[in-house]
Structure formats: structure tokens, C-alpha cells
Short mmCIF file of N, CA and C in Angstrom, two decimals:
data_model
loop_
_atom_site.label_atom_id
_atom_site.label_comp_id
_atom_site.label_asym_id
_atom_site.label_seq_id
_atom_site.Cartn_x
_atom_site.Cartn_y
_atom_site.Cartn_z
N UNK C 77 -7.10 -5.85 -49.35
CA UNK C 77 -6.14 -6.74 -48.72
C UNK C 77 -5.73 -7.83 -49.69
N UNK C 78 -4.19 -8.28 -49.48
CA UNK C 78 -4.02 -9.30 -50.63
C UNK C 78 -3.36 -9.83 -49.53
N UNK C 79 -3.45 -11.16 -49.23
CA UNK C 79 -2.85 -12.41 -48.33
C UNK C 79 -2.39 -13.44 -49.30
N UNK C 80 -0.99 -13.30 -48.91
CA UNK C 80 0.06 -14.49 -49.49
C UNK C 80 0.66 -15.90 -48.40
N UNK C 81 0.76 -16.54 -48.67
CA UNK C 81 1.79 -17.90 -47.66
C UNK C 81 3.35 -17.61 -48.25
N UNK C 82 4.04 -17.67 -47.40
CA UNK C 82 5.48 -17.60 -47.76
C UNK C 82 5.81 -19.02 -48.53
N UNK C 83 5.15 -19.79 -47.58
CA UNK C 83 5.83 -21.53 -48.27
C UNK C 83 5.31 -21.58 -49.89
N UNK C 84 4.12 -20.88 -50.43
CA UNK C 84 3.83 -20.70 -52.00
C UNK C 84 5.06 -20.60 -52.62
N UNK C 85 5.91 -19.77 -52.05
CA UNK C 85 7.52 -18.59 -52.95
C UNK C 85 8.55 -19.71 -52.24
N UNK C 86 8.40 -20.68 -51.26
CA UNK C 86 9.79 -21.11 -51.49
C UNK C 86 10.08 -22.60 -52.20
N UNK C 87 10.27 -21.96 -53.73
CA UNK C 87 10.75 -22.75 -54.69
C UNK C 87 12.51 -22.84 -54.98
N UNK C 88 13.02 -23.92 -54.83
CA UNK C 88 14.42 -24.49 -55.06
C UNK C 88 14.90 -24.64 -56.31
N UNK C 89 15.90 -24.27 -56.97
CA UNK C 89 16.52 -24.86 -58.07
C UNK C 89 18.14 -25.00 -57.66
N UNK C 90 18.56 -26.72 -58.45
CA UNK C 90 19.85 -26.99 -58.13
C UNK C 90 20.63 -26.11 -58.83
N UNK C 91 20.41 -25.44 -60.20
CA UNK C 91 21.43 -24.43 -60.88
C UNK C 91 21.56 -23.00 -60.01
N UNK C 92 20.85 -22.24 -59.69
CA UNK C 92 21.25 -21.18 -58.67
C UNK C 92 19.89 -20.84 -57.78
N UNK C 93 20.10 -19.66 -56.85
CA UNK C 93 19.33 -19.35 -55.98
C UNK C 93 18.08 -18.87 -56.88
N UNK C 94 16.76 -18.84 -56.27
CA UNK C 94 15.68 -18.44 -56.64
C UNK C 94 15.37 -17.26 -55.96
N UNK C 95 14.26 -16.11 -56.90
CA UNK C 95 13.65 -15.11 -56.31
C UNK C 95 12.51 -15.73 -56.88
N UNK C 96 11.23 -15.30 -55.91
CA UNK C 96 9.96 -15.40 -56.37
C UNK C 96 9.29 -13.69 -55.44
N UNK C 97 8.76 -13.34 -56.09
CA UNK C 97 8.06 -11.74 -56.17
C UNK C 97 6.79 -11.96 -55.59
N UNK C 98 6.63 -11.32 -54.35
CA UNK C 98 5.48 -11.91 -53.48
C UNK C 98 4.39 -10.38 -54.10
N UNK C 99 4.85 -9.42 -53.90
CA UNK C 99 4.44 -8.23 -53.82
C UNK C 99 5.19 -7.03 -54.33
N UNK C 100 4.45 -6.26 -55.17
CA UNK C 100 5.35 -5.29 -56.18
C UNK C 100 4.17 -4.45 -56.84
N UNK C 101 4.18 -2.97 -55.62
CA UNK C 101 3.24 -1.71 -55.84
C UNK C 101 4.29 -0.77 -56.41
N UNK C 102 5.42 -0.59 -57.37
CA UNK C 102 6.38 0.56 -58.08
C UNK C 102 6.87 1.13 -57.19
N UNK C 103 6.70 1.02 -55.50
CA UNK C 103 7.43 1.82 -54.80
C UNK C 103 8.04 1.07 -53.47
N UNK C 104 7.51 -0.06 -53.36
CA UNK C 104 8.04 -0.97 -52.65
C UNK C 104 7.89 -2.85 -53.43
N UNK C 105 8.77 -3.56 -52.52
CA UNK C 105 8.69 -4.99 -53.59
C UNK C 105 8.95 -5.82 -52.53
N UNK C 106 7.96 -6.46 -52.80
CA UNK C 106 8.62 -8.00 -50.83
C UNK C 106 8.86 -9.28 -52.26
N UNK C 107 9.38 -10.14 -51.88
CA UNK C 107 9.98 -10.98 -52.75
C UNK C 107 10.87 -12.38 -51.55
N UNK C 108 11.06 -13.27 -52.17
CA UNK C 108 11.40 -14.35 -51.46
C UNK C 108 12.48 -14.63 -51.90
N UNK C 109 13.99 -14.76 -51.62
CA UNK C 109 14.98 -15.64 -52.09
C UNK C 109 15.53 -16.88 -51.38
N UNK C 110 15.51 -17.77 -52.27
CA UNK C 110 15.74 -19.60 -51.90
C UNK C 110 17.40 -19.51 -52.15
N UNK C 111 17.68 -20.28 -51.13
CA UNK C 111 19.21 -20.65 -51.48
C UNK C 111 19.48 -22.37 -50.81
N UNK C 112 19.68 -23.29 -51.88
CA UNK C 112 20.39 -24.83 -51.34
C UNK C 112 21.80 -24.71 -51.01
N UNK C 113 22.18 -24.90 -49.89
CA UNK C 113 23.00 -25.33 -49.99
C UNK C 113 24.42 -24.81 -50.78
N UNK C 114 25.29 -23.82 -50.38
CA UNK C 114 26.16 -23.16 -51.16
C UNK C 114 26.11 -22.22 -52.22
N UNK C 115 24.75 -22.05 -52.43
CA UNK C 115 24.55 -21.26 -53.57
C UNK C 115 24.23 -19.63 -52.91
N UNK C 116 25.07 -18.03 -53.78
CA UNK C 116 25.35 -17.54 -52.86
C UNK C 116 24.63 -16.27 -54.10
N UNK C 117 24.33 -14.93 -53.45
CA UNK C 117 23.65 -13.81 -53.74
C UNK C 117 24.83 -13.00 -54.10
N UNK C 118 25.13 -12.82 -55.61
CA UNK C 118 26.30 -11.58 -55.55
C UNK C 118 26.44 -10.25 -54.59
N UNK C 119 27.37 -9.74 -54.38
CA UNK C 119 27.47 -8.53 -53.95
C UNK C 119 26.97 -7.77 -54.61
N UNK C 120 25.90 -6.69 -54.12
CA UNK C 120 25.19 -5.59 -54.98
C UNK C 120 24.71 -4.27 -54.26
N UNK C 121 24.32 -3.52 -54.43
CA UNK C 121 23.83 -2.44 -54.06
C UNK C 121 22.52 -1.79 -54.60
N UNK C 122 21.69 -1.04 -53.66
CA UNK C 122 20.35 -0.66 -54.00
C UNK C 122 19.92 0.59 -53.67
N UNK C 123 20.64 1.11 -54.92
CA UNK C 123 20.66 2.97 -55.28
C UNK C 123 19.48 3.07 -54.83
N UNK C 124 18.62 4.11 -53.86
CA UNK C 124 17.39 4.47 -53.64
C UNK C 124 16.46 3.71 -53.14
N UNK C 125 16.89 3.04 -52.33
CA UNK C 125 16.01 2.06 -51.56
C UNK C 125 16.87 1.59 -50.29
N UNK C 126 16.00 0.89 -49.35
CA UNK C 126 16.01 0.51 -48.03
C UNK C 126 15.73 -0.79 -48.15
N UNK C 127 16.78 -1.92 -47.43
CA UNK C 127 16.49 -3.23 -47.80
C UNK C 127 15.94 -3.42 -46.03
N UNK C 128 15.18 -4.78 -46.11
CA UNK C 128 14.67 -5.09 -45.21
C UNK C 128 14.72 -6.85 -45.24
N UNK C 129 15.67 -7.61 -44.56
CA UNK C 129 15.71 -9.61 -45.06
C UNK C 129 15.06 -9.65 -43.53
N UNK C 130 14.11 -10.85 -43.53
CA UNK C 130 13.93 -11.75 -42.66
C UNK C 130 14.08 -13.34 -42.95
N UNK C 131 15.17 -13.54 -42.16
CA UNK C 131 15.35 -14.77 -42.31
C UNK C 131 14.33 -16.36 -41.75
N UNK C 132 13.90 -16.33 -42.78
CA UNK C 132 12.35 -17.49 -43.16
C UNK C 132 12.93 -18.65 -42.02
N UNK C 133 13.69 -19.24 -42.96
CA UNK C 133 14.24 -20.67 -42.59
C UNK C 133 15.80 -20.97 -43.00
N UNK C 134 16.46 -21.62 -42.11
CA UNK C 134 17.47 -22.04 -42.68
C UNK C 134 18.49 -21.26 -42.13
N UNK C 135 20.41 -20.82 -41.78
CA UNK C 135 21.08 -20.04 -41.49
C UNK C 135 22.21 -20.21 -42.76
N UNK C 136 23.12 -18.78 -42.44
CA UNK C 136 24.11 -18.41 -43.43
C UNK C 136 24.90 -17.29 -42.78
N UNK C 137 25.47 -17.00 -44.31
CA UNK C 137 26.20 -15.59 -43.90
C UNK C 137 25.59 -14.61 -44.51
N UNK C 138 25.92 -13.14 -44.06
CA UNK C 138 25.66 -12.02 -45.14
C UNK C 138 26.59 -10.93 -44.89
N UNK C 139 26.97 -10.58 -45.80
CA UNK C 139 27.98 -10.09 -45.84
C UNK C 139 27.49 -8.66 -46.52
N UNK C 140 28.20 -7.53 -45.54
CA UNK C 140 27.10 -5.90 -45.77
C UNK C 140 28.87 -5.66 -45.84
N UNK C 141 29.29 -4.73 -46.59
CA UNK C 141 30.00 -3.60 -47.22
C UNK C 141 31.94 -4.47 -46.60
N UNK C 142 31.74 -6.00 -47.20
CA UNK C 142 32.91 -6.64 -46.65
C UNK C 142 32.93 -7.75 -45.28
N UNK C 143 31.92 -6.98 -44.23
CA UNK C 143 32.10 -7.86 -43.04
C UNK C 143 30.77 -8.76 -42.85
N UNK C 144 31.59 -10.23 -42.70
CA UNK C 144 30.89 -10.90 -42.98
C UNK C 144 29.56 -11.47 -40.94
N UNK C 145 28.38 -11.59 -40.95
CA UNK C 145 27.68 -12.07 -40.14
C UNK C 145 27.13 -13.10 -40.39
N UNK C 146 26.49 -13.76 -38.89
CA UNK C 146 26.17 -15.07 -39.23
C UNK C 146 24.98 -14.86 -39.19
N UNK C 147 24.22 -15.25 -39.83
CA UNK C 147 22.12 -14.88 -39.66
C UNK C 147 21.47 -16.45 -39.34
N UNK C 148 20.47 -16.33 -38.56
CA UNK C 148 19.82 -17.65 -38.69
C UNK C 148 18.54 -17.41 -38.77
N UNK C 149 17.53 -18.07 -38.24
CA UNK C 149 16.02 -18.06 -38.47
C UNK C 149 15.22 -17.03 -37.77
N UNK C 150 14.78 -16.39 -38.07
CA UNK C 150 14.36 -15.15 -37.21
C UNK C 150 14.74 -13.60 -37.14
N UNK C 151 16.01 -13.64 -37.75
CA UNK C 151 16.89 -12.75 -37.58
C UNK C 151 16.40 -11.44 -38.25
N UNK C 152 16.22 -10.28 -37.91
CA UNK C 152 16.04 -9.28 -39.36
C UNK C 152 17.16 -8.56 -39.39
N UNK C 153 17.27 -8.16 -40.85
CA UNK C 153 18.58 -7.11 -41.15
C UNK C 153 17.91 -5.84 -42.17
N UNK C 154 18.80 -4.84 -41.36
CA UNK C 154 18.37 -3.49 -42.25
C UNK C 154 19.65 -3.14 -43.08
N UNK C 155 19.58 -3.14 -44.56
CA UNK C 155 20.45 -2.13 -45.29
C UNK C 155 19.96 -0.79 -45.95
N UNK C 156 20.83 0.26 -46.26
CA UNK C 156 20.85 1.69 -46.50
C UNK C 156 21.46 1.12 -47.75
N UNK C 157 20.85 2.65 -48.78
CA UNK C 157 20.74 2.19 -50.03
C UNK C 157 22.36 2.61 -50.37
N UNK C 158 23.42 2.89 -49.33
CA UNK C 158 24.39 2.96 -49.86
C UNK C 158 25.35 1.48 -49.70
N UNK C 159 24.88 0.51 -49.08
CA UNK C 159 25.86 -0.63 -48.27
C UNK C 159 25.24 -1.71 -49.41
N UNK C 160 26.90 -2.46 -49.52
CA UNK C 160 26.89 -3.34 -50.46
C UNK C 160 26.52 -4.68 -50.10
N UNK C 161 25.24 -4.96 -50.18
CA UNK C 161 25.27 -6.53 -49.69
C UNK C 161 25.47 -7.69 -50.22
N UNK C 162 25.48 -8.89 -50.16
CA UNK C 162 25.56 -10.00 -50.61
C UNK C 162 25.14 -11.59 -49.37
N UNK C 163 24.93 -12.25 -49.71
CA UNK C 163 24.91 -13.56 -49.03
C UNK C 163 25.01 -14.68 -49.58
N UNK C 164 25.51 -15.91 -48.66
CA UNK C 164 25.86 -17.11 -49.10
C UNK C 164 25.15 -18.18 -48.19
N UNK C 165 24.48 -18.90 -48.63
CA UNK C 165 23.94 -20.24 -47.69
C UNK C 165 25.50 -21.07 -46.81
N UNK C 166 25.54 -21.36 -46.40
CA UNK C 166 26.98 -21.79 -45.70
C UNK C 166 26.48 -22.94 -45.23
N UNK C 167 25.09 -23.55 -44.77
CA UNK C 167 24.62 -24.20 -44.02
C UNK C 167 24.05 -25.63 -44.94
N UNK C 168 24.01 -26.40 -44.70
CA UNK C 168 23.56 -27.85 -45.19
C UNK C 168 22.11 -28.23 -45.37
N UNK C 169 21.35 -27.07 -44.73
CA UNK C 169 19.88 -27.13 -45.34
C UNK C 169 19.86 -25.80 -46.34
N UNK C 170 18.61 -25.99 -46.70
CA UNK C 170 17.84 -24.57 -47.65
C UNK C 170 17.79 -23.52 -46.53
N UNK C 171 17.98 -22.30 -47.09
CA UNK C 171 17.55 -20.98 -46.99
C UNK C 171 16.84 -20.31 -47.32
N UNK C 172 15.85 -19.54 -46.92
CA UNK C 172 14.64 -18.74 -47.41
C UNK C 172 14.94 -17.67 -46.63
N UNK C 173 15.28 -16.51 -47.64
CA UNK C 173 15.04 -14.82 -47.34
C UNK C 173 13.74 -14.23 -47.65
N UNK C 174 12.83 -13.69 -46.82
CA UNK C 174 11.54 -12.45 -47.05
C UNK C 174 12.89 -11.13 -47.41
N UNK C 175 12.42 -10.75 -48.43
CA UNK C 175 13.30 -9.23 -48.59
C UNK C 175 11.89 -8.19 -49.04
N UNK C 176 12.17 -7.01 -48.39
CA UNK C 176 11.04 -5.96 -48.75
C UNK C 176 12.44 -5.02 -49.16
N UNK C 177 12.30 -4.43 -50.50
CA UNK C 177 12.64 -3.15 -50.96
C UNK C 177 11.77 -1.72 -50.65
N UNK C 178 11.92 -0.99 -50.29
CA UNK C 178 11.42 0.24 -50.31
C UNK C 178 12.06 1.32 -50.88
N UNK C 179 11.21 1.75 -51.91
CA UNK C 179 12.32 2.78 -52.53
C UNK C 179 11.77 4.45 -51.82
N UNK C 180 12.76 5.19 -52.26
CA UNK C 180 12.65 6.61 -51.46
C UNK C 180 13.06 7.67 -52.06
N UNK C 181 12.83 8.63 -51.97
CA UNK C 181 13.17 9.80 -53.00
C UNK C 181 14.22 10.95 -51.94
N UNK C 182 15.31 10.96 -52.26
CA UNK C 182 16.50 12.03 -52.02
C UNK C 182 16.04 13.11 -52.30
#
């Protein structure tokens, strides 16, 4: 067993959003992303894997293959390794994403 605290990973920087890497066995990866205040997650995609965000703290948008949703604290979202995601803090506090990657074999 390995036991982590989320609040350890949520570290801020005013130049852009932060990832901090909670967990990473080569076939899956949980990881934390920080966002202040306007600072926003390019649009990307994740050939061979299954995304999984729980939203820690804080609300925004996220925006899956163009259409944009509103997420707040609690919320979970599933992406398919074909849908393009991205997100933006929109909100006047910090943001903290839990993201688990799972990768998968076609």
C-alpha cells in the first residue's frame, strides 16, 4: 500500500498551471493539476488511454472535443482516448484536478 494526501500535490505557480505526479506504475498515472486563476490546460488528446478528472477544489470549464462544460467541486469526468480535452480555471479561486490516466491496449 502507498498512501498519499492530495493537499501534498497542490502546489501553485503564478507563470502557468502545475502537474505534480501522485502515482505512476507504466500502465496507469494519477497526478494532480493546479490552476490560479485564468490559467488554462491546452487542448490535447490521449492516444491509448482513458482519462479520469475529479474535481479537488475550486470550479471552471472543460472543454471535451469543442463543447464547452461547467465543472465544480466534486464533479467526475470520463474521457476516451479519442476526445480532445482541454480546461480553463474561469473562476477567481485555485483549481485542483485528481487526473488518473489508464492506458489500454487495442
Amino acid at each position: 500500500m502507498d498512501k498519499q494526501s492530495i493537499k501534498t500535490y497542490q502546489e501553485f505557480s503564478e507563470e502557468k498551471f502545475t502537474k505534480r505526479i501522485i502515482f505512476n506504475n507504466g500502465s496507469s498515472t494519477a497526478f494532480i493539476l493546479n490552476f490560479l486563476p485564468g490559467q488554462k490546460l491546452p487542448a490535447h488528446k490521449h492516444p491509448g488511454a482513458d482519462v479520469y478528472l475529479l474535481v479537488v477544489s475550486g470550479n471552471g470549464t472543460i472543454i471535451i472535443d469543442g463543447h464547452e462544460n461547467e465543472v465544480t467541486e466534486q464533479d467526475v469526468i470520463h474521457t476516451s482516448d479519442s476526445e480532445e480535452l482541454s480546461f480553463i480555471n474561469t473562476s477567481c479561486e485555485p483549481v485542483s484536478l485528481y487526473v488518473v490516466l489508464t492506458k489500454f491496449s487495442k
